[in-house]
mmCIF file of C-alpha atoms and ligand atoms in Angstrom:
data_model
loop_
_atom_site.group_PDB
_atom_site.id
_atom_site.type_symbol
_atom_site.label_atom_id
_atom_site.label_comp_id
_atom_site.label_asym_id
_atom_site.label_seq_id
_atom_site.Cartn_x
_atom_site.Cartn_y
_atom_site.Cartn_z
ATOM 1 C CA MET A 1 0.000 0.000 0.000
ATOM 2 C CA SER A 2 1.505 3.376 -0.971
ATOM 3 C CA SER A 3 2.222 5.946 1.715
ATOM 4 C CA LYS A 4 -0.205 8.271 -0.108
ATOM 5 C CA SER A 5 -3.096 5.971 0.767
ATOM 6 C CA ARG A 6 -1.962 5.449 4.395
ATOM 7 C CA LYS A 7 -2.522 8.367 6.699
ATOM 8 C CA LYS A 8 -1.433 8.549 10.293
ATOM 9 C CA VAL A 9 -3.752 10.648 12.425
ATOM 10 C CA LEU A 10 -3.081 11.483 16.074
ATOM 11 C CA LEU A 11 -5.927 12.001 18.524
ATOM 12 C CA MET A 12 -4.554 13.876 21.523
ATOM 13 C CA GLY A 13 -5.743 15.922 24.477
ATOM 14 C CA LYS A 14 -5.854 15.706 28.242
ATOM 15 C CA SER A 15 -7.437 12.779 30.039
ATOM 16 C CA GLY A 16 -11.221 12.885 30.031
ATOM 17 C CA SER A 17 -11.464 15.390 27.180
ATOM 18 C CA GLY A 18 -13.436 12.868 25.098
ATOM 19 C CA LYS A 19 -11.010 11.339 22.566
ATOM 20 C CA THR A 20 -12.041 7.709 22.966
ATOM 21 C CA SER A 21 -15.716 8.685 23.064
ATOM 22 C CA MET A 22 -15.434 10.318 19.647
ATOM 23 C CA ARG A 23 -13.583 7.349 18.228
ATOM 24 C CA ALA A 24 -16.171 4.932 19.621
ATOM 25 C CA ILE A 25 -19.119 6.892 18.200
ATOM 26 C CA ILE A 26 -17.680 7.571 14.766
ATOM 27 C CA PHE A 27 -15.815 4.339 14.060
ATOM 28 C CA LYS A 28 -17.467 1.743 16.299
ATOM 29 C CA SER A 29 -21.038 3.021 16.069
ATOM 30 C CA GLN A 30 -21.444 3.280 19.829
ATOM 31 C CA LEU A 31 -24.205 5.330 21.393
ATOM 32 C CA ALA A 32 -23.158 8.602 23.045
ATOM 33 C CA ALA A 33 -24.661 7.448 26.354
ATOM 34 C CA ASP A 34 -22.478 4.328 26.362
ATOM 35 C CA THR A 35 -19.272 6.394 26.366
ATOM 36 C CA ARG A 36 -19.810 7.060 30.071
ATOM 37 C CA ARG A 37 -18.578 3.520 30.678
ATOM 38 C CA LEU A 38 -15.277 3.908 28.788
ATOM 39 C CA GLY A 39 -12.076 3.460 30.787
ATOM 40 C CA ALA A 40 -8.972 5.613 30.456
ATOM 41 C CA THR A 41 -6.744 4.850 27.464
ATOM 42 C CA ILE A 42 -3.453 3.252 28.444
ATOM 43 C CA ASP A 43 -0.493 4.626 26.487
ATOM 44 C CA VAL A 44 -1.599 4.561 22.818
ATOM 45 C CA GLU A 45 -4.411 2.615 21.177
ATOM 46 C CA SER A 46 -3.959 2.487 17.451
ATOM 47 C CA SER A 47 -6.581 1.302 15.003
ATOM 48 C CA GLN A 48 -6.550 0.859 11.239
ATOM 49 C CA ILE A 49 -9.644 1.974 9.416
ATOM 50 C CA LYS A 50 -10.266 1.339 5.729
ATOM 51 C CA PHE A 51 -12.065 3.938 3.686
ATOM 52 C CA LEU A 52 -13.486 4.399 0.265
ATOM 53 C CA GLY A 53 -10.892 4.187 -2.528
ATOM 54 C CA GLY A 54 -8.356 2.096 -0.577
ATOM 55 C CA LEU A 55 -7.466 4.812 1.910
ATOM 56 C CA ARG A 56 -6.178 3.420 5.203
ATOM 57 C CA LEU A 57 -6.393 5.566 8.268
ATOM 58 C CA ASP A 58 -3.968 4.786 11.104
ATOM 59 C CA LEU A 59 -5.702 6.409 14.048
ATOM 60 C CA TRP A 60 -3.581 6.763 17.201
ATOM 61 C CA ASP A 61 -5.651 7.482 20.300
ATOM 62 C CA CYS A 62 -3.019 8.760 22.733
ATOM 63 C CA GLY A 63 -3.897 8.352 26.419
ATOM 64 C CA GLY A 64 -4.201 11.772 28.035
ATOM 65 C CA GLN A 65 -3.145 11.044 31.607
ATOM 66 C CA GLU A 66 -0.165 13.163 32.587
ATOM 67 C CA SER A 67 2.318 10.285 32.730
ATOM 68 C CA PHE A 68 1.335 9.145 29.217
ATOM 69 C CA MET A 69 1.393 12.678 27.800
ATOM 70 C CA ASP A 70 4.841 13.237 29.249
ATOM 71 C CA SER A 71 6.071 9.986 27.756
ATOM 72 C CA HIS A 72 4.611 10.841 24.321
ATOM 73 C CA LEU A 73 6.427 14.160 24.418
ATOM 74 C CA THR A 74 9.786 12.755 25.522
ATOM 75 C CA ALA A 75 10.800 9.074 25.239
ATOM 76 C CA GLN A 76 8.208 8.210 22.549
ATOM 77 C CA SER A 77 8.287 11.515 20.721
ATOM 78 C CA SER A 78 9.791 10.238 17.486
ATOM 79 C CA THR A 79 7.476 7.196 17.381
ATOM 80 C CA VAL A 80 4.331 9.194 18.076
ATOM 81 C CA PHE A 81 4.924 12.388 16.114
ATOM 82 C CA ARG A 82 6.864 11.201 13.073
ATOM 83 C CA ALA A 83 5.142 10.903 9.681
ATOM 84 C CA VAL A 84 1.886 12.370 10.952
ATOM 85 C CA HIS A 85 -0.651 13.487 8.375
ATOM 86 C CA SER A 86 -3.010 15.231 10.807
ATOM 87 C CA LEU A 87 -3.236 15.972 14.504
ATOM 88 C CA ILE A 88 -6.666 16.252 16.089
ATOM 89 C CA TYR A 89 -6.271 17.908 19.468
ATOM 90 C CA ILE A 90 -9.234 17.840 21.861
ATOM 91 C CA PHE A 91 -9.819 20.465 24.561
ATOM 92 C CA ASP A 92 -12.512 20.034 27.195
ATOM 93 C CA ALA A 93 -14.607 23.216 26.988
ATOM 94 C CA GLU A 94 -15.485 22.862 30.684
ATOM 95 C CA SER A 95 -11.905 22.572 31.905
ATOM 96 C CA THR A 96 -10.846 25.192 34.424
ATOM 97 C CA GLU A 97 -7.326 25.052 32.956
ATOM 98 C CA LEU A 98 -8.363 25.548 29.350
ATOM 99 C CA LEU A 99 -6.073 28.493 28.618
ATOM 100 C CA THR A 100 -3.363 27.545 31.099
ATOM 101 C CA SER A 101 -2.012 24.019 31.544
ATOM 102 C CA ASP A 102 -4.226 22.491 28.803
ATOM 103 C CA THR A 103 -2.837 24.968 26.273
ATOM 104 C CA VAL A 104 0.718 24.401 27.504
ATOM 105 C CA TYR A 105 0.394 20.701 26.617
ATOM 106 C CA PHE A 106 -1.022 21.593 23.234
ATOM 107 C CA LEU A 107 1.899 23.897 22.486
ATOM 108 C CA LYS A 108 4.318 21.130 23.473
ATOM 109 C CA CYS A 109 2.581 18.815 21.006
ATOM 110 C CA LEU A 110 2.887 21.434 18.249
ATOM 111 C CA ARG A 111 6.585 21.756 19.000
ATOM 112 C CA ALA A 112 7.069 17.961 18.850
ATOM 113 C CA LEU A 113 5.084 17.815 15.610
ATOM 114 C CA GLN A 114 7.250 20.522 14.112
ATOM 115 C CA ASP A 115 10.470 18.868 15.290
ATOM 116 C CA GLN A 116 9.557 15.454 13.899
ATOM 117 C CA ASN A 117 8.056 16.796 10.642
ATOM 118 C CA PRO A 118 10.227 19.731 9.635
ATOM 119 C CA THR A 119 7.857 20.745 6.812
ATOM 120 C CA SER A 120 5.210 21.634 9.420
ATOM 121 C CA ALA A 121 7.055 24.920 9.882
ATOM 122 C CA ALA A 122 5.522 25.969 6.563
ATOM 123 C CA PRO A 123 1.875 27.030 6.594
ATOM 124 C CA SER A 124 -0.265 24.216 5.198
ATOM 125 C CA PRO A 125 -3.438 25.032 3.270
ATOM 126 C CA ALA A 126 -6.323 24.656 5.685
ATOM 127 C CA PRO A 127 -9.512 22.867 4.668
ATOM 128 C CA SER A 128 -12.611 24.987 4.364
ATOM 129 C CA SER A 129 -14.737 24.970 7.506
ATOM 130 C CA SER A 130 -17.936 25.511 5.581
ATOM 131 C CA SER A 131 -17.925 22.354 3.520
ATOM 132 C CA PRO A 132 -16.057 19.066 3.539
ATOM 133 C CA ALA A 133 -15.996 19.347 -0.209
ATOM 134 C CA GLY A 134 -13.747 22.360 0.137
ATOM 135 C CA ALA A 135 -10.988 20.376 1.829
ATOM 136 C CA SER A 136 -7.747 20.225 -0.098
ATOM 137 C CA ALA A 137 -6.667 16.617 -0.377
ATOM 138 C CA GLY A 138 -3.069 15.736 0.270
ATOM 139 C CA ALA A 139 -2.262 19.180 1.623
ATOM 140 C CA ALA A 140 -0.451 17.737 4.595
ATOM 141 C CA ASP A 141 1.913 15.847 2.304
ATOM 142 C CA GLU A 142 3.146 19.111 0.823
ATOM 143 C CA GLY A 143 2.856 21.592 3.675
ATOM 144 C CA GLY A 144 3.302 19.476 6.811
ATOM 145 C CA PRO A 145 0.689 17.983 9.122
ATOM 146 C CA THR A 146 -2.665 19.671 9.459
ATOM 147 C CA VAL A 147 -3.816 20.496 12.974
ATOM 148 C CA PHE A 148 -7.499 20.340 13.883
ATOM 149 C CA VAL A 149 -8.378 21.790 17.277
ATOM 150 C CA LEU A 150 -11.688 20.673 18.749
ATOM 151 C CA LEU A 151 -13.220 22.569 21.639
ATOM 152 C CA HIS A 152 -15.247 19.617 22.843
ATOM 153 C CA LYS A 153 -18.199 19.078 25.225
ATOM 154 C CA MET A 154 -19.805 22.270 23.948
ATOM 155 C CA ASP A 155 -23.155 20.915 25.139
ATOM 156 C CA LEU A 156 -22.010 21.908 28.630
ATOM 157 C CA VAL A 157 -21.646 25.555 27.571
ATOM 158 C CA PRO A 158 -24.876 27.645 27.452
ATOM 159 C CA VAL A 159 -26.050 27.864 23.831
ATOM 160 C CA ASP A 160 -25.848 31.671 23.632
ATOM 161 C CA ALA A 161 -22.258 31.637 24.932
ATOM 162 C CA GLN A 162 -20.923 28.911 22.611
ATOM 163 C CA GLN A 163 -19.942 31.048 19.622
ATOM 164 C CA GLY A 164 -18.223 33.643 21.777
ATOM 165 C CA LYS A 165 -16.364 30.998 23.751
ATOM 166 C CA LEU A 166 -15.078 29.311 20.587
ATOM 167 C CA ALA A 167 -14.003 32.642 19.019
ATOM 168 C CA GLU A 168 -12.188 33.751 22.165
ATOM 169 C CA PHE A 169 -10.527 30.353 22.533
ATOM 170 C CA GLU A 170 -9.440 30.328 18.887
ATOM 171 C CA ALA A 171 -7.926 33.811 19.105
ATOM 172 C CA GLU A 172 -6.058 33.063 22.316
ATOM 173 C CA VAL A 173 -4.701 29.652 21.307
ATOM 174 C CA THR A 174 -3.672 30.900 17.855
ATOM 175 C CA ARG A 175 -1.852 33.830 19.446
ATOM 176 C CA LYS A 176 0.019 31.529 21.822
ATOM 177 C CA ALA A 177 0.880 29.104 19.014
ATOM 178 C CA ARG A 178 2.298 31.922 16.886
ATOM 179 C CA GLU A 179 4.269 33.260 19.840
ATOM 180 C CA SER A 180 5.726 29.794 20.375
ATOM 181 C CA GLY A 181 6.932 29.767 16.759
ATOM 182 C CA TYR A 182 4.339 27.462 15.171
ATOM 183 C CA LYS A 183 3.482 28.751 11.689
ATOM 184 C CA GLY A 184 1.215 26.002 10.364
ATOM 185 C CA ALA A 185 -2.550 26.353 9.994
ATOM 186 C CA LEU A 186 -4.825 25.589 12.942
ATOM 187 C CA LYS A 187 -8.454 24.781 12.257
ATOM 188 C CA PHE A 188 -10.944 25.189 15.118
ATOM 189 C CA TYR A 189 -14.341 23.547 15.640
ATOM 190 C CA GLY A 190 -16.770 23.372 18.543
ATOM 191 C CA THR A 191 -18.021 19.793 19.049
ATOM 192 C CA SER A 192 -20.177 17.613 21.252
ATOM 193 C CA ILE A 193 -21.022 13.930 21.155
ATOM 194 C CA TRP A 194 -24.630 14.889 21.831
ATOM 195 C CA ASN A 195 -25.319 16.590 18.519
ATOM 196 C CA GLU A 196 -24.294 16.707 14.872
ATOM 197 C CA THR A 197 -21.309 19.043 15.437
ATOM 198 C CA LEU A 198 -19.188 15.919 15.944
ATOM 199 C CA TYR A 199 -20.089 14.695 12.437
ATOM 200 C CA LYS A 200 -19.472 18.107 10.933
ATOM 201 C CA ALA A 201 -15.923 18.295 12.301
ATOM 202 C CA TRP A 202 -15.025 14.684 11.523
ATOM 203 C CA SER A 203 -16.431 14.929 8.001
ATOM 204 C CA ILE A 204 -14.040 17.793 7.346
ATOM 205 C CA VAL A 205 -11.143 15.828 8.825
ATOM 206 C CA ILE A 206 -11.935 12.721 6.764
ATOM 207 C CA SER A 207 -12.488 14.533 3.489
ATOM 208 C CA HIS A 208 -9.161 16.261 4.071
ATOM 209 C CA LEU A 209 -7.531 12.824 4.147
ATOM 210 C CA MET A 210 -9.041 11.653 0.866
ATOM 211 C CA PRO A 211 -6.362 11.449 -1.848
ATOM 212 C CA SER A 212 -8.772 11.475 -4.799
ATOM 213 C CA LEU A 213 -11.290 14.070 -3.756
ATOM 214 C CA SER A 214 -11.137 16.085 -6.986
ATOM 215 C CA SER A 215 -11.838 13.060 -9.172
ATOM 216 C CA LEU A 216 -14.679 12.019 -6.858
ATOM 217 C CA ARG A 217 -16.181 15.469 -7.203
ATOM 218 C CA ALA A 218 -15.933 15.254 -10.972
ATOM 219 C CA HIS A 219 -17.903 11.978 -10.877
ATOM 220 C CA LEU A 220 -20.469 13.474 -8.529
ATOM 221 C CA ASN A 221 -20.879 16.432 -10.884
ATOM 222 C CA SER A 222 -21.501 14.110 -13.857
ATOM 223 C CA PHE A 223 -24.042 12.163 -11.808
ATOM 224 C CA LEU A 224 -25.712 15.422 -10.772
ATOM 225 C CA VAL A 225 -26.164 16.413 -14.408
ATOM 226 C CA LEU A 226 -27.340 12.939 -15.506
ATOM 227 C CA SER A 227 -29.848 12.611 -12.683
ATOM 228 C CA SER A 228 -31.106 16.238 -12.773
ATOM 229 C CA ALA A 229 -30.855 16.204 -8.994
ATOM 230 C CA SER A 230 -30.637 19.386 -6.932
ATOM 231 C CA GLU A 231 -27.841 18.072 -4.790
ATOM 232 C CA ILE A 232 -25.762 14.911 -4.386
ATOM 233 C CA VAL A 233 -24.007 13.996 -1.173
ATOM 234 C CA LEU A 234 -21.491 11.202 -0.813
ATOM 235 C CA PHE A 235 -21.345 9.538 2.597
ATOM 236 C CA GLU A 236 -18.719 7.054 3.741
ATOM 237 C CA ARG A 237 -20.451 3.699 4.154
ATOM 238 C CA THR A 238 -19.415 2.664 7.658
ATOM 239 C CA THR A 239 -19.105 5.948 9.491
ATOM 240 C CA PHE A 240 -21.671 7.868 7.457
ATOM 241 C CA LEU A 241 -19.361 10.866 7.442
ATOM 242 C CA VAL A 242 -19.784 13.254 4.521
ATOM 243 C CA ILE A 243 -16.993 12.815 1.978
ATOM 244 C CA SER A 244 -18.138 15.297 -0.622
ATOM 245 C CA SER A 245 -21.177 16.996 -2.082
ATOM 246 C CA VAL A 246 -22.227 18.888 -5.192
ATOM 247 C CA THR A 247 -25.177 21.212 -5.658
ATOM 248 C CA ASN A 248 -26.894 22.311 -8.830
ATOM 249 C CA ASP A 249 -26.168 26.029 -9.329
ATOM 250 C CA LYS A 250 -29.812 26.672 -10.188
ATOM 251 C CA ASP A 251 -30.828 25.261 -6.799
ATOM 252 C CA ALA A 252 -28.073 26.928 -4.804
ATOM 253 C CA PRO A 253 -28.822 26.794 -1.070
ATOM 254 C CA ASP A 254 -30.889 29.686 0.195
ATOM 255 C CA ALA A 255 -32.100 30.583 3.645
ATOM 256 C CA GLU A 256 -34.613 27.728 3.602
ATOM 257 C CA TRP A 257 -31.922 25.036 3.300
ATOM 258 C CA ASP A 258 -30.748 23.753 6.627
ATOM 259 C CA GLU A 259 -27.026 24.510 6.841
ATOM 260 C CA ARG A 260 -26.470 21.403 8.916
ATOM 261 C CA ARG A 261 -28.510 19.075 6.706
ATOM 262 C CA PHE A 262 -25.614 16.690 5.903
ATOM 263 C CA GLU A 263 -24.532 16.233 9.507
ATOM 264 C CA ARG A 264 -28.147 15.806 10.541
ATOM 265 C CA ILE A 265 -28.557 13.033 7.955
ATOM 266 C CA SER A 266 -25.361 11.349 9.222
ATOM 267 C CA THR A 267 -26.593 11.459 12.806
ATOM 268 C CA MET A 268 -30.077 10.221 11.957
ATOM 269 C CA VAL A 269 -28.960 7.348 9.721
ATOM 270 C CA LYS A 270 -26.349 6.245 12.239
ATOM 271 C CA ALA A 271 -28.969 6.236 14.998
ATOM 272 C CA PHE A 272 -31.377 4.354 12.717
ATOM 273 C CA LYS A 273 -28.759 1.708 11.885
ATOM 274 C CA LEU A 274 -27.981 1.271 15.558
ATOM 275 C CA GLY A 275 -31.663 0.880 16.365
ATOM 276 C CA CYS A 276 -31.972 -1.726 13.608
ATOM 277 C CA SER A 277 -29.023 -3.742 14.841
ATOM 278 C CA CYS A 278 -30.595 -3.989 18.308
ATOM 279 C CA VAL A 279 -33.805 -5.282 16.768
ATOM 280 C CA PHE A 280 -31.815 -7.779 14.730
ATOM 281 C CA HIS A 281 -30.040 -9.281 17.734
ATOM 282 C CA LEU A 282 -33.398 -9.823 19.409
ATOM 283 C CA ALA A 283 -34.590 -11.581 16.276
ATOM 284 C CA ILE A 284 -31.594 -13.908 16.201
ATOM 285 C CA ALA A 285 -32.149 -14.834 19.839
ATOM 286 C CA ALA A 286 -35.749 -15.699 19.080
ATOM 287 C CA VAL A 287 -34.780 -17.941 16.153
ATOM 288 C CA SER A 288 -32.112 -19.877 18.008
ATOM 289 C CA THR A 289 -33.923 -20.432 21.266
ATOM 290 C CA GLU A 290 -37.476 -21.005 20.169
ATOM 291 C CA THR A 291 -39.034 -22.758 17.232
ATOM 292 C CA GLY A 292 -36.932 -21.552 14.354
ATOM 293 C CA LEU A 293 -39.909 -19.704 13.001
ATOM 294 C CA LEU A 294 -39.945 -16.015 13.649
ATOM 295 C CA THR A 295 -43.233 -14.177 13.956
ATOM 296 C CA ARG A 296 -42.470 -10.503 13.912
ATOM 297 C CA SER A 297 -43.870 -7.569 12.025
ATOM 298 C CA PRO A 298 -42.872 -6.993 8.399
ATOM 299 C CA ALA A 299 -41.561 -3.588 9.466
ATOM 300 C CA MET A 300 -39.039 -5.256 11.725
ATOM 301 C CA LEU A 301 -37.836 -7.590 8.987
ATOM 302 C CA PHE A 302 -37.546 -4.661 6.621
ATOM 303 C CA THR A 303 -35.497 -2.609 9.037
ATOM 304 C CA SER A 304 -33.307 -5.619 9.797
ATOM 305 C CA SER A 305 -32.376 -6.091 6.168
ATOM 306 C CA PHE A 306 -32.050 -2.356 5.530
ATOM 307 C CA ALA A 307 -29.356 -2.006 8.162
ATOM 308 C CA GLY A 308 -26.856 -3.370 5.680
ATOM 309 C CA SER A 309 -23.308 -4.547 6.094
ATOM 310 C CA LYS A 310 -23.107 -4.429 9.889
ATOM 311 C CA ILE A 311 -25.993 -6.841 10.152
ATOM 312 C CA ARG A 312 -25.147 -9.062 7.223
ATOM 313 C CA SER A 313 -21.538 -9.645 8.121
ATOM 314 C CA PRO A 314 -21.690 -12.606 10.538
ATOM 315 C CA PHE A 315 -24.743 -14.267 8.990
ATOM 316 C CA SER A 316 -24.392 -13.688 5.296
ATOM 317 C CA SER A 317 -26.452 -16.710 4.285
ATOM 318 C CA LEU A 318 -29.054 -16.679 7.032
ATOM 319 C CA ALA A 319 -32.688 -16.851 5.993
ATOM 320 C CA ILE A 320 -35.412 -16.032 8.463
ATOM 321 C CA THR A 321 -38.872 -17.341 7.598
ATOM 322 C CA THR A 322 -42.147 -16.260 9.061
ATOM 323 C CA PRO A 323 -45.549 -17.594 8.081
ATOM 324 C CA ARG A 324 -45.796 -14.773 5.531
ATOM 325 C CA TYR A 325 -42.332 -13.306 4.960
ATOM 326 C CA THR A 326 -38.829 -14.528 4.241
ATOM 327 C CA ALA A 327 -35.858 -12.265 4.834
ATOM 328 C CA VAL A 328 -32.428 -13.300 3.631
ATOM 329 C CA LEU A 329 -29.744 -11.407 5.516
HETATM 330 P P1 GTP B 401 -8.254 9.251 28.326
HETATM 331 O O1 GTP B 401 -8.506 7.909 27.720
HETATM 332 O O2 GTP B 401 -7.973 9.181 29.809
HETATM 333 O O3 GTP B 401 -7.195 10.036 27.600
HETATM 334 O O4 GTP B 401 -9.630 10.104 28.211
HETATM 335 P P2 GTP B 401 -10.473 10.441 26.877
HETATM 336 O O5 GTP B 401 -10.050 11.756 26.337
HETATM 337 O O6 GTP B 401 -10.398 9.288 25.917
HETATM 338 O O7 GTP B 401 -11.942 10.622 27.462
HETATM 339 P P3 GTP B 401 -13.208 9.675 27.244
HETATM 340 O O8 GTP B 401 -13.534 9.549 25.799
HETATM 341 O O9 GTP B 401 -12.985 8.417 27.997
HETATM 342 O O10 GTP B 401 -14.382 10.564 27.894
HETATM 343 C C1 GTP B 401 -14.437 10.935 29.234
HETATM 344 C C2 GTP B 401 -15.873 11.266 29.602
HETATM 345 O O11 GTP B 401 -16.319 12.413 28.880
HETATM 346 C C3 GTP B 401 -16.886 10.153 29.338
HETATM 347 O O12 GTP B 401 -17.682 10.002 30.482
HETATM 348 C C4 GTP B 401 -17.719 10.669 28.185
HETATM 349 O O13 GTP B 401 -19.072 10.232 28.222
HETATM 350 C C5 GTP B 401 -17.629 12.183 28.403
HETATM 351 N N1 GTP B 401 -17.816 12.942 27.141
HETATM 352 C C6 GTP B 401 -17.193 12.721 25.967
HETATM 353 N N2 GTP B 401 -17.614 13.607 25.041
HETATM 354 C C7 GTP B 401 -18.529 14.396 25.642
HETATM 355 C C8 GTP B 401 -19.335 15.503 25.187
HETATM 356 O O14 GTP B 401 -19.315 15.971 24.045
HETATM 357 N N3 GTP B 401 -20.155 16.080 26.122
HETATM 358 C C9 GTP B 401 -20.228 15.625 27.418
HETATM 359 N N4 GTP B 401 -21.072 16.260 28.227
HETATM 360 N N5 GTP B 401 -19.504 14.594 27.852
HETATM 361 C C10 GTP B 401 -18.653 13.980 26.995
#
């Protein structure tokens, strides 16, 4: 596999900021409520995730407890920070040390990133915050790693104070980063596992990693013309993150179009798939422990088969028969 299609992404931030929760929701389809049961990450947990077009994401979830952070910044610095495509740094919006010790750790990470990837001294083109489609693929390869800064747990900040808090945080952290000598781009987002802001930010991160985004967009444009659709959105199959989208100029979004429509679709479909998989497991239990005949509503069988790859994977040739319906999963 070429290095262009393998991307190393670091997930860093202090303990309890929410790194593993994000990873579990986006890549393991866990429910937000279930993240309360997650334990602290020991050292580094790396996972390989395959994406559309043969892209492989090496995601390193770096434990945020002080002893681990210190070790990542000293003894393990070259292992952790070398050959990084993107750093996603998570700040806990509720932390009382947000602009003090939390920022100090962040600046140390920037320094290590710069030391281990000398090109990160040069400003790298930042992806557009307004649309994943605006992300510039492969930018990190030319201009050094891209740094995404997430001010997380924004649900704990009063709604009318969120924008101001993010703007103030962005200005302050950017100023400190510049003062410390970091010249690369920093991209800020406010996120929460309890709403679609998580999908918005991660869609931008993922589309930024895609090596063939421009050719994908060209295909989407052709499909848009052929289908006479108003808009086409491409979602990644497993995570349901938005990879790219194209809109017919004649139907350009106006005030009536929900700005967050893509992230809302991601959140809803993910929740729907999760709901379906629960129903499916109940169905399997009924088949194996009772008569072998399953009497459930057609709606349940429909939703079971609609849930797709997650459900089909372990039982690809299973047929469930009811007196009136047969569903092959
Ligand atoms: P380490 O593994 O020690 O580095 O911590 P971590 O950064 O991986 O934190 P983790 O994901 O384990 O989350 C800690 C707690 O924060 C959990 O109880 C989560 O449910 C909670 N949490 C995560 N994201 C959010 C969020 O957006 N809002 C709120 N209110 N809580 C969150």
